[in-house]
CSV table of C-alpha atoms and ligand atoms in Angstrom, one decimal:
chain,number,residue,atom,x,y,z
A,7,UNK,CA,139.9,129.8,53.2
A,8,UNK,CA,140.4,126.1,52.6
A,9,UNK,CA,138.7,124.3,49.8
A,10,UNK,CA,138.6,121.1,51.8
A,11,UNK,CA,135.4,120.4,53.7
A,12,UNK,CA,135.2,120.5,57.5
A,13,UNK,CA,134.5,116.7,57.5
A,14,UNK,CA,137.5,115.9,55.3
A,15,UNK,CA,139.8,118.0,57.5
A,16,UNK,CA,138.5,116.4,60.6
A,17,UNK,CA,138.8,112.9,59.1
A,18,UNK,CA,142.4,113.6,57.9
A,19,UNK,CA,143.6,115.3,61.0
A,20,UNK,CA,147.0,114.3,62.3
A,21,UNK,CA,146.6,113.4,66.0
A,22,UNK,CA,149.0,113.5,68.9
A,23,UNK,CA,148.9,111.0,71.9
A,24,UNK,CA,151.3,112.1,74.6
A,25,UNK,CA,149.9,110.0,77.5
A,26,UNK,CA,153.2,108.1,77.7
A,27,UNK,CA,155.3,111.2,78.3
A,28,UNK,CA,153.6,111.5,81.7
A,29,UNK,CA,154.4,110.1,85.1
A,30,UNK,CA,151.1,108.3,85.3
A,31,UNK,CA,152.2,106.1,82.4
A,32,UNK,CA,156.0,105.8,82.8
A,33,UNK,CA,156.6,106.6,86.4
A,34,UNK,CA,159.5,108.6,87.8
A,35,UNK,CA,161.2,109.3,84.5
A,36,UNK,CA,158.2,110.9,83.0
A,37,UNK,CA,156.8,114.5,83.1
A,38,UNK,CA,154.5,115.4,85.9
A,39,UNK,CA,151.4,117.3,84.5
A,40,UNK,CA,152.2,119.9,87.2
A,41,UNK,CA,155.4,120.6,85.3
A,42,UNK,CA,153.4,121.4,82.2
A,43,UNK,CA,151.1,123.7,84.1
A,44,UNK,CA,154.2,125.5,85.5
A,45,UNK,CA,155.3,126.2,81.9
A,46,UNK,CA,152.2,128.4,81.3
A,47,UNK,CA,154.0,131.7,81.4
A,48,UNK,CA,157.0,130.6,79.4
A,49,UNK,CA,154.7,128.8,76.9
A,50,UNK,CA,152.7,132.0,76.5
A,51,UNK,CA,155.9,134.0,75.9
A,52,UNK,CA,157.1,131.5,73.3
A,53,UNK,CA,153.7,131.4,71.6
A,54,UNK,CA,153.6,135.2,71.4
A,55,UNK,CA,157.3,135.4,70.4
A,56,UNK,CA,156.8,133.0,67.4
A,57,UNK,CA,153.7,135.0,66.3
A,58,UNK,CA,155.5,138.3,66.7
A,59,UNK,CA,158.2,137.1,64.3
A,60,UNK,CA,155.7,135.8,61.7
A,61,UNK,CA,156.8,138.4,59.2
A,62,UNK,CA,160.4,137.1,59.3
A,63,UNK,CA,159.3,133.4,59.4
A,64,UNK,CA,158.0,133.4,55.8
A,65,UNK,CA,158.0,129.6,55.8
A,66,UNK,CA,154.9,129.6,57.9
A,67,UNK,CA,152.9,131.4,55.1
A,68,UNK,CA,154.2,129.4,52.2
A,69,UNK,CA,150.8,127.7,51.9
A,70,UNK,CA,149.4,131.1,51.0
A,71,UNK,CA,152.2,132.8,49.1
A,72,UNK,CA,153.2,129.8,47.0
A,73,UNK,CA,149.6,129.4,45.6
A,74,UNK,CA,150.6,132.2,43.3
A,75,UNK,CA,153.2,130.0,41.6
A,76,UNK,CA,151.5,126.6,41.7
A,77,UNK,CA,150.4,127.0,38.1
A,78,UNK,CA,153.9,127.8,37.0
A,79,UNK,CA,155.3,124.9,38.9
A,80,UNK,CA,152.7,122.6,37.4
A,81,UNK,CA,153.4,123.8,33.9
A,82,UNK,CA,157.1,123.2,34.5
A,83,UNK,CA,156.3,119.8,35.9
A,84,UNK,CA,154.4,119.0,32.7
A,85,UNK,CA,157.2,120.1,30.6
A,86,UNK,CA,159.6,117.9,32.6
A,87,UNK,CA,157.2,114.9,32.4
A,88,UNK,CA,156.8,115.3,28.6
A,89,UNK,CA,160.5,115.7,27.9
A,90,UNK,CA,162.4,113.3,30.1
A,91,UNK,CA,162.6,109.9,31.8
A,92,UNK,CA,164.9,111.1,34.6
A,93,UNK,CA,164.5,114.1,36.9
A,94,UNK,CA,167.6,114.7,39.0
A,95,UNK,CA,167.7,117.0,41.9
A,96,UNK,CA,171.2,118.4,42.8
A,97,UNK,CA,171.2,119.9,46.3
A,98,UNK,CA,172.1,119.1,49.9
A,99,UNK,CA,170.7,119.5,53.4
A,100,UNK,CA,167.4,121.4,53.3
A,101,UNK,CA,167.6,121.5,49.5
A,102,UNK,CA,167.4,117.7,49.3
A,103,UNK,CA,165.9,116.1,52.4
A,104,UNK,CA,162.4,117.4,51.9
A,105,UNK,CA,162.2,116.3,48.3
A,106,UNK,CA,163.4,112.9,49.3
A,107,UNK,CA,161.0,112.5,52.2
A,108,UNK,CA,158.0,113.7,50.2
A,109,UNK,CA,158.8,111.5,47.3
A,110,UNK,CA,159.1,108.4,49.5
A,111,UNK,CA,155.9,109.3,51.3
A,112,UNK,CA,153.8,109.8,48.2
A,113,UNK,CA,155.1,107.6,45.4
A,114,UNK,CA,155.5,103.9,44.8
A,115,UNK,CA,158.2,102.6,47.1
A,116,UNK,CA,160.2,101.2,44.1
A,117,UNK,CA,159.3,104.1,41.9
A,118,UNK,CA,162.5,104.1,39.8
A,119,UNK,CA,162.3,100.4,39.2
A,120,UNK,CA,158.8,100.6,37.6
A,121,UNK,CA,158.5,100.6,33.9
A,122,UNK,CA,157.7,103.9,32.2
A,123,UNK,CA,154.1,102.8,31.6
A,124,UNK,CA,153.6,102.0,35.2
A,125,UNK,CA,155.4,105.1,36.5
A,126,UNK,CA,153.8,107.5,34.1
A,127,UNK,CA,156.2,110.2,35.4
A,128,UNK,CA,160.1,110.4,35.3
A,129,UNK,CA,162.3,108.5,37.7
A,130,UNK,CA,163.6,110.7,40.5
A,131,UNK,CA,167.1,110.9,41.7
A,132,UNK,CA,168.1,113.3,44.5
A,133,UNK,CA,171.9,113.6,44.6
A,134,UNK,CA,172.8,115.0,48.0
A,135,UNK,CA,176.4,114.0,48.3
A,136,UNK,CA,179.7,114.5,46.5
A,137,UNK,CA,180.9,110.9,46.7
A,138,UNK,CA,182.6,110.4,43.4
A,139,UNK,CA,181.4,106.8,43.2
A,140,UNK,CA,177.8,108.0,43.5
A,141,UNK,CA,178.2,110.7,40.8
A,142,UNK,CA,179.7,108.1,38.5
A,143,UNK,CA,176.9,105.7,39.3
A,144,UNK,CA,174.3,108.3,38.5
A,145,UNK,CA,175.9,108.9,35.1
A,146,UNK,CA,175.9,105.2,34.5
A,147,UNK,CA,172.2,104.9,34.8
A,148,UNK,CA,170.8,108.1,33.2
A,149,UNK,CA,170.7,109.0,29.6
A,150,UNK,CA,171.5,112.7,29.3
A,151,UNK,CA,169.2,113.0,26.3
A,152,UNK,CA,166.3,112.0,28.5
A,153,UNK,CA,167.2,113.8,31.8
A,154,UNK,CA,166.3,117.2,33.3
A,155,UNK,CA,168.2,118.5,36.3
A,156,UNK,CA,166.9,120.8,39.0
A,157,UNK,CA,169.8,122.4,40.9
A,158,UNK,CA,168.7,123.7,44.2
A,159,UNK,CA,170.7,126.0,46.5
A,160,UNK,CA,169.2,128.8,48.5
A,161,UNK,CA,172.6,130.4,49.1
A,162,UNK,CA,173.7,129.8,45.6
A,163,UNK,CA,177.1,129.0,46.7
A,164,UNK,CA,177.2,125.6,48.6
A,165,UNK,CA,180.4,123.8,47.4
A,166,UNK,CA,178.8,120.4,47.1
A,167,UNK,CA,176.0,121.7,44.9
A,168,UNK,CA,178.2,123.9,42.9
A,169,UNK,CA,180.6,121.0,42.2
A,170,UNK,CA,177.7,118.9,41.0
A,171,UNK,CA,176.5,121.8,38.9
A,172,UNK,CA,179.9,122.2,37.3
A,173,UNK,CA,180.0,118.5,36.4
A,174,UNK,CA,176.5,118.4,34.9
A,175,UNK,CA,176.8,121.8,33.1
A,176,UNK,CA,180.0,120.7,31.4
A,177,UNK,CA,178.3,117.5,30.2
A,178,UNK,CA,175.2,119.3,29.1
A,179,UNK,CA,177.0,122.0,27.2
A,180,UNK,CA,179.3,119.5,25.5
A,181,UNK,CA,176.2,117.5,24.4
A,182,UNK,CA,173.6,120.2,23.7
A,183,UNK,CA,175.6,123.4,23.4
A,184,UNK,CA,174.9,126.5,25.6
A,185,UNK,CA,171.6,127.1,24.0
A,186,UNK,CA,170.4,123.6,24.9
A,187,UNK,CA,171.1,124.1,28.6
A,188,UNK,CA,167.7,125.7,29.3
A,189,UNK,CA,165.9,122.5,28.2
A,190,UNK,CA,167.9,120.4,30.7
A,191,UNK,CA,168.5,122.5,33.7
A,192,UNK,CA,166.1,124.2,36.1
A,193,UNK,CA,167.4,126.5,38.9
A,194,UNK,CA,165.9,127.0,42.4
A,195,UNK,CA,167.7,129.7,44.4
A,196,UNK,CA,167.5,133.1,46.1
A,197,UNK,CA,166.2,135.9,43.9
A,198,UNK,CA,169.5,137.9,44.0
A,199,UNK,CA,172.1,136.4,46.4
A,200,UNK,CA,174.7,133.8,45.4
A,201,UNK,CA,176.1,132.5,42.1
A,202,UNK,CA,173.3,130.3,40.9
A,203,UNK,CA,171.1,133.2,40.1
A,204,UNK,CA,173.9,134.7,37.9
A,205,UNK,CA,174.3,131.4,36.1
A,206,UNK,CA,170.5,131.1,35.7
A,207,UNK,CA,170.3,134.5,34.2
A,208,UNK,CA,173.2,133.9,31.9
A,209,UNK,CA,171.7,130.8,30.4
A,210,UNK,CA,168.1,132.0,30.6
A,211,UNK,CA,167.2,129.0,32.8
A,212,UNK,CA,163.7,128.3,34.1
A,213,UNK,CA,164.2,129.7,37.6
A,214,UNK,CA,162.3,129.4,40.8
A,215,UNK,CA,162.8,131.5,43.8
A,216,UNK,CA,163.3,130.4,47.5
A,217,UNK,CA,161.5,133.3,49.2
A,218,UNK,CA,163.2,135.5,51.8
A,219,UNK,CA,162.7,134.2,55.3
A,220,UNK,CA,162.6,130.6,54.3
A,221,UNK,CA,165.7,128.7,55.4
A,222,UNK,CA,166.8,125.5,53.8
A,223,UNK,CA,165.3,123.1,56.3
A,224,UNK,CA,162.0,125.1,56.3
A,225,UNK,CA,161.8,125.2,52.5
A,226,UNK,CA,159.9,122.0,51.5
A,227,UNK,CA,156.7,123.9,50.8
A,228,UNK,CA,158.2,126.3,48.3
A,229,UNK,CA,159.7,125.4,44.9
A,230,UNK,CA,162.5,123.5,46.6
A,231,UNK,CA,160.1,120.7,47.4
A,232,UNK,CA,157.1,121.4,45.3
A,233,UNK,CA,158.8,121.0,41.9
A,234,UNK,CA,160.0,117.5,42.4
A,235,UNK,CA,156.7,116.6,44.1
A,236,UNK,CA,154.7,118.0,41.1
A,237,UNK,CA,157.0,116.3,38.6
A,238,UNK,CA,156.2,113.0,40.2
A,239,UNK,CA,152.5,113.6,40.1
A,240,UNK,CA,151.8,114.8,43.7
A,241,UNK,CA,148.8,117.2,44.3
A,242,UNK,CA,150.9,120.1,45.6
A,243,UNK,CA,147.8,122.2,46.4
A,244,UNK,CA,146.7,119.4,48.8
A,245,UNK,CA,150.1,119.5,50.5
A,246,UNK,CA,149.8,123.3,51.0
A,247,UNK,CA,146.2,122.9,52.2
A,248,UNK,CA,147.4,120.3,54.8
A,249,UNK,CA,150.0,122.8,56.0
A,250,UNK,CA,147.4,125.5,56.3
A,251,UNK,CA,145.2,123.2,58.3
A,252,UNK,CA,148.0,122.4,60.8
A,253,UNK,CA,148.9,126.1,61.0
A,254,UNK,CA,145.3,126.8,62.0
A,255,UNK,CA,145.3,124.1,64.6
A,256,UNK,CA,148.5,125.6,66.0
A,257,UNK,CA,147.2,129.1,66.1
A,258,UNK,CA,145.6,128.9,69.5
A,259,UNK,CA,147.5,129.7,72.8
A,260,UNK,CA,145.5,127.0,74.5
A,261,UNK,CA,148.3,124.6,75.0
A,262,UNK,CA,146.1,121.5,75.2
A,263,UNK,CA,144.6,122.3,71.8
A,264,UNK,CA,147.8,123.3,70.0
A,265,UNK,CA,149.7,120.2,68.8
A,266,UNK,CA,153.0,121.8,67.9
A,267,UNK,CA,153.2,123.9,71.0
A,268,UNK,CA,152.4,120.9,73.2
A,269,UNK,CA,155.1,118.8,71.4
A,270,UNK,CA,157.6,121.6,71.9
A,271,UNK,CA,156.8,122.0,75.6
A,272,UNK,CA,157.1,118.3,76.2
A,273,UNK,CA,160.4,118.0,74.4
A,274,UNK,CA,161.8,121.1,76.2
A,275,UNK,CA,160.7,119.7,79.6
A,276,UNK,CA,162.1,116.3,78.8
A,277,UNK,CA,165.4,117.9,77.8
A,278,UNK,CA,165.7,120.4,80.6
A,279,UNK,CA,164.4,118.5,83.5
A,280,UNK,CA,164.6,114.8,82.6
A,281,UNK,CA,167.9,114.5,80.9
A,282,UNK,CA,166.4,113.5,77.6
A,283,UNK,CA,169.2,114.6,75.2
A,284,UNK,CA,168.1,112.3,72.4
A,285,UNK,CA,165.0,112.6,70.3
A,286,UNK,CA,164.1,109.4,68.5
A,287,UNK,CA,161.6,109.5,65.6
A,288,UNK,CA,160.3,106.1,64.6
A,289,UNK,CA,157.7,105.9,61.9
A,290,UNK,CA,155.9,102.6,61.4
A,291,UNK,CA,155.7,103.1,57.7
A,292,UNK,CA,158.4,102.8,55.1
A,293,UNK,CA,156.7,105.6,53.3
A,294,UNK,CA,157.7,107.9,56.2
A,295,UNK,CA,161.2,106.5,56.6
A,296,UNK,CA,162.8,109.6,55.2
A,297,UNK,CA,160.5,112.0,57.1
A,298,UNK,CA,162.7,111.0,60.0
A,299,UNK,CA,165.8,112.1,58.0
A,300,UNK,CA,164.2,115.4,57.2
A,301,UNK,CA,163.1,115.9,60.9
A,302,UNK,CA,166.6,115.0,62.0
A,303,UNK,CA,168.0,118.0,60.1
A,304,UNK,CA,165.2,120.3,61.2
A,305,UNK,CA,165.6,119.4,64.9
A,306,UNK,CA,169.4,119.2,65.0
A,307,UNK,CA,170.3,122.3,62.9
A,308,UNK,CA,167.6,124.5,64.5
A,309,UNK,CA,168.1,123.6,68.2
A,310,UNK,CA,171.8,122.6,68.3
A,311,UNK,CA,173.0,125.9,69.5
A,312,UNK,CA,175.3,127.5,72.1
A,313,UNK,CA,174.7,130.8,73.9
A,314,UNK,CA,176.7,132.8,76.4
A,315,UNK,CA,175.0,133.3,79.7
A,316,UNK,CA,177.1,135.4,82.1
A,317,UNK,CA,180.5,133.6,82.0
A,318,UNK,CA,179.2,130.3,81.0
A,319,UNK,CA,178.6,128.9,77.6
A,320,UNK,CA,175.3,127.0,77.5
A,321,UNK,CA,174.8,124.3,74.9
A,322,UNK,CA,171.3,123.4,73.7
A,323,UNK,CA,169.6,120.7,71.6
A,324,UNK,CA,168.6,117.1,71.5
A,325,UNK,CA,170.4,114.7,69.2
A,326,UNK,CA,167.9,113.3,66.7
A,327,UNK,CA,167.9,109.6,66.0
A,328,UNK,CA,166.2,108.1,63.0
A,329,UNK,CA,164.5,104.7,63.4
A,330,UNK,CA,162.0,102.7,61.4
A,331,UNK,CA,159.3,100.4,62.8
A,332,UNK,CA,159.3,97.5,62.7
A,333,UNK,CA,162.9,97.2,61.3
A,334,UNK,CA,164.6,98.9,64.2
A,335,UNK,CA,162.8,96.8,66.7
A,336,UNK,CA,165.4,94.3,65.8
A,337,UNK,CA,168.2,96.8,66.1
A,338,UNK,CA,167.6,99.8,68.4
A,339,UNK,CA,164.5,99.0,70.6
A,340,UNK,CA,166.6,97.1,73.2
A,341,UNK,CA,168.3,100.3,74.1
A,342,UNK,CA,164.9,102.2,74.1
A,343,UNK,CA,163.6,99.8,76.8
A,344,UNK,CA,166.6,98.7,78.9
A,345,UNK,CA,169.0,101.6,78.1
A,346,UNK,CA,169.4,104.9,79.9
A,347,UNK,CA,166.7,107.5,80.4
A,348,UNK,CA,168.3,109.9,78.1
A,349,UNK,CA,165.7,110.0,75.3
A,350,UNK,CA,162.2,110.6,74.1
A,351,UNK,CA,160.7,108.3,71.5
A,352,UNK,CA,158.2,109.6,69.0
A,353,UNK,CA,156.4,106.9,67.1
A,354,UNK,CA,154.5,107.7,64.0
A,355,UNK,CA,151.6,105.4,63.2
A,356,UNK,CA,149.2,105.2,60.2
A,357,UNK,CA,145.6,104.3,60.7
A,358,UNK,CA,145.2,103.0,57.2
A,359,UNK,CA,147.9,101.8,54.9
A,360,UNK,CA,147.2,102.3,51.2
A,361,UNK,CA,147.5,98.6,50.5
A,362,UNK,CA,146.0,95.6,52.4
A,363,UNK,CA,148.2,92.5,52.3
A,364,UNK,CA,147.0,89.2,53.6
A,365,UNK,CA,149.3,86.6,55.1
A,366,UNK,CA,148.3,83.3,53.4
A,367,UNK,CA,148.1,79.8,54.7
A,368,UNK,CA,151.0,77.5,53.9
A,369,UNK,CA,152.2,75.8,57.0
A,370,UNK,CA,149.0,75.1,58.9
A,371,UNK,CA,150.6,72.0,60.6
A,372,UNK,CA,153.2,74.2,62.3
A,373,UNK,CA,151.2,76.2,64.9
A,374,UNK,CA,154.0,78.6,65.8
A,375,UNK,CA,154.0,79.8,62.2
A,376,UNK,CA,150.3,79.1,61.3
A,377,UNK,CA,149.0,81.7,63.9
A,378,UNK,CA,150.1,84.4,61.5
A,379,UNK,CA,148.1,83.0,58.6
A,380,UNK,CA,144.7,84.7,58.0
A,381,UNK,CA,146.0,88.0,59.5
A,382,UNK,CA,147.3,90.8,57.3
A,383,UNK,CA,150.6,92.6,57.3
A,384,UNK,CA,148.5,95.6,58.2
A,385,UNK,CA,147.5,93.9,61.4
A,386,UNK,CA,151.0,92.7,62.1
A,387,UNK,CA,152.6,96.1,61.8
A,388,UNK,CA,149.9,97.8,63.9
A,389,UNK,CA,150.3,95.0,66.5
A,390,UNK,CA,154.0,95.5,66.6
A,391,UNK,CA,153.7,99.3,66.9
A,392,UNK,CA,151.3,98.9,69.9
A,393,UNK,CA,153.4,96.2,71.4
A,394,UNK,CA,156.6,98.3,71.1
A,395,UNK,CA,154.9,101.3,72.6
A,396,UNK,CA,153.8,99.1,75.5
A,397,UNK,CA,157.3,97.7,76.0
A,398,UNK,CA,158.9,101.1,76.0
A,399,UNK,CA,156.2,102.5,78.3
A,400,UNK,CA,156.5,99.7,80.9
A,401,UNK,CA,160.2,100.1,80.9
A,402,UNK,CA,159.6,103.7,82.1
A,403,UNK,CA,160.8,105.5,78.9
A,404,UNK,CA,159.0,108.6,77.7
A,405,UNK,CA,157.2,108.2,74.4
A,406,UNK,CA,154.4,109.6,72.3
A,407,UNK,CA,152.7,108.8,69.1
A,408,UNK,CA,151.7,110.9,66.1
A,409,UNK,CA,148.9,109.2,64.1
A,410,UNK,CA,148.2,109.9,60.5
A,411,UNK,CA,144.8,108.7,59.2
A,412,UNK,CA,146.5,107.8,55.9
A,413,UNK,CA,149.7,109.0,54.1
A,414,UNK,CA,148.6,111.4,51.5
A,415,UNK,CA,149.4,115.0,50.4
A,416,UNK,CA,147.1,116.5,52.9
A,417,UNK,CA,148.5,114.6,55.9
A,418,UNK,CA,152.1,115.1,54.7
A,419,UNK,CA,151.5,118.8,54.5
A,420,UNK,CA,150.2,118.7,58.1
A,421,UNK,CA,153.2,116.7,59.3
A,422,UNK,CA,155.7,119.1,57.7
A,423,UNK,CA,154.0,122.2,59.3
A,424,UNK,CA,153.6,120.4,62.6
A,425,UNK,CA,157.4,119.7,62.9
A,426,UNK,CA,158.3,123.1,61.6
A,427,UNK,CA,156.1,124.8,64.2
A,428,UNK,CA,157.2,122.5,67.0
A,429,UNK,CA,160.8,123.5,66.1
A,430,UNK,CA,160.0,127.2,66.1
A,431,UNK,CA,158.2,127.0,69.5
A,432,UNK,CA,161.0,124.9,71.0
A,433,UNK,CA,163.6,127.5,69.8
A,434,UNK,CA,161.6,130.2,71.4
A,435,UNK,CA,161.1,128.3,74.7
A,436,UNK,CA,164.9,127.7,74.8
A,437,UNK,CA,165.6,131.3,74.0
A,438,UNK,CA,167.8,130.5,71.0
A,439,UNK,CA,167.8,131.4,67.3
A,440,UNK,CA,166.3,128.3,65.6
A,441,UNK,CA,166.9,129.7,62.1
A,442,UNK,CA,170.6,130.1,61.8
A,443,UNK,CA,173.3,127.4,61.4
A,444,UNK,CA,176.7,128.9,62.4
A,445,UNK,CA,178.1,125.4,62.9
A,446,UNK,CA,177.3,124.4,59.3
A,447,UNK,CA,178.6,127.7,58.0
A,448,UNK,CA,181.9,127.0,59.8
A,449,UNK,CA,182.3,123.8,57.9
A,450,UNK,CA,181.4,125.4,54.6
A,451,UNK,CA,183.9,128.1,55.1
A,452,UNK,CA,186.7,125.6,56.1
A,453,UNK,CA,186.0,123.7,52.8
A,454,UNK,CA,186.2,126.9,50.8
A,455,UNK,CA,189.6,127.6,52.4
A,456,UNK,CA,190.9,124.1,51.8
A,457,UNK,CA,190.0,124.3,48.1
A,458,UNK,CA,191.6,127.7,47.7
A,459,UNK,CA,188.5,130.0,47.3
A,460,UNK,CA,189.6,133.6,47.3
A,461,UNK,CA,188.8,135.5,50.5
A,462,UNK,CA,189.3,132.5,52.8
A,463,UNK,CA,193.1,132.8,53.3
A,464,UNK,CA,192.7,133.6,57.0
A,465,UNK,CA,190.5,130.5,57.5
A,466,UNK,CA,193.2,128.5,55.7
A,467,UNK,CA,195.9,129.8,58.0
A,468,UNK,CA,193.6,128.9,61.0
A,469,UNK,CA,193.3,125.3,59.6
A,470,UNK,CA,197.0,125.0,59.0
A,471,UNK,CA,197.8,126.2,62.5
A,472,UNK,CA,195.2,124.0,64.3
A,473,UNK,CA,196.6,121.3,66.6
A,474,UNK,CA,198.8,118.8,64.7
A,475,UNK,CA,197.8,115.2,65.0
A,476,UNK,CA,200.2,113.0,66.8
A,477,UNK,CA,201.3,109.7,65.1
A,478,UNK,CA,201.2,107.8,68.4
A,479,UNK,CA,197.4,108.2,68.5
A,480,UNK,CA,196.9,106.8,65.1
A,481,UNK,CA,197.0,103.0,65.1
B,513,PA5,O1,168.9,124.4,56.6
B,513,PA5,C1,169.8,124.9,56.0
B,513,PA5,O2,169.8,126.2,55.8
B,513,PA5,C2,171.0,124.1,55.5
B,513,PA5,O3,171.0,122.8,55.8
B,513,PA5,C3,171.0,124.2,53.9
B,513,PA5,O4,169.8,123.7,53.4
B,513,PA5,C4,172.2,123.5,53.3
B,513,PA5,O5,173.4,123.8,53.9
B,513,PA5,C5,172.2,123.7,51.8
B,513,PA5,O6,172.3,125.1,51.6
B,513,PA5,P1,171.9,125.7,50.2
B,513,PA5,O7,170.5,125.5,49.9
B,513,PA5,O8,172.2,127.2,50.4
B,513,PA5,O9,172.8,125.1,49.2
């Protein structure tokens, strides 16, 4: 039972407007409402299918199960805040994109540049690559004495994260000795699988568990995301409550009342019947910029699948594209209006930005500039969102808008659950497994082979025998 009042939940509800996905708004390239009605049986099967698998989809219950460890996370967050100036997450994919997205959404947009007094919490770095220049750059800007690391890997074996861990562990042991490691390194991983849990036990590290049934890209609402959010001062209970609220909203099989199911049905129809192989997500808020990155992984890795049907191999999925309003109006919107009908565009709008910024008077004698004065940046960004939605709609391209009343923990929790459920329903509608990632595993295995990991000799031979590149095609 939520501790948030009915009024608060209502006022903070994330809303979906899908008018512009339909023929009446965009014409022949849109979805006919009859097509939605025709999906009734399939939709019901998908709804039932997702619910039947609820026990395996533990990510859907994180707002309940993780309440048990919120106190422990907050105690650890306090320890981190009291003992360091820099909090560094080592991880990749689902172990990094959620923490980045939530931090950008909830904290000051130049968080790391603020003074310690202004920040009140440590700087946050999320290192999700193995570019040597980036690692060197990180080490240039952090003082190890004042840094705590959180290594996150569900599998406990991802090469990139393990390489980072090796580098950091060596530095920490050289500086603080093996006994000092516990004060500088927190582990987040599976309770028994993989190598990180072995290392965590060996050095008695503070350890948080990624629960079973929670894949990387569905893990933001467990310690993977909650620790960094709590360290940086977010109200993680409110995030979980927002997720709970969205799960409630999506627990009806009445399609027109279930936002995630409706979004899934619309995207699947757009994909299957209207050639929309691209899904653009375009938030009109810098705070939500990295939610588009997080969504890109969720949508791509979950739905980008192949399946044998009779003799033919069927390929599924929509390529996600990240865009930012208004910035990408001056980069990508031209192709959203005049380009091919191969995409859906999902705008994210915000009713109330957390800051009001007035545009002052300075050039009142130049009418073409002066018209802006007296307005606010808030009015300008809203006008541009509405204007772009209009331009895309009149050009006949399917689009829809997700509106957040304001960006806060409660609405971010809703947004995360909304996209996760949309993805689960879409996977079920398409008849694919949205929770594995064989293509990613293939790349991971090939990397192990190339770097000489034992047990991957066969994979190495496969790589060595793959088609040789011809010089004449390299110019
Ligand atoms: O969604 C997923 O499962 C993947 O993208 C993983 O998050 C990513 O490959 C990192 O894996 P791990 O957390 O096991 O290091």
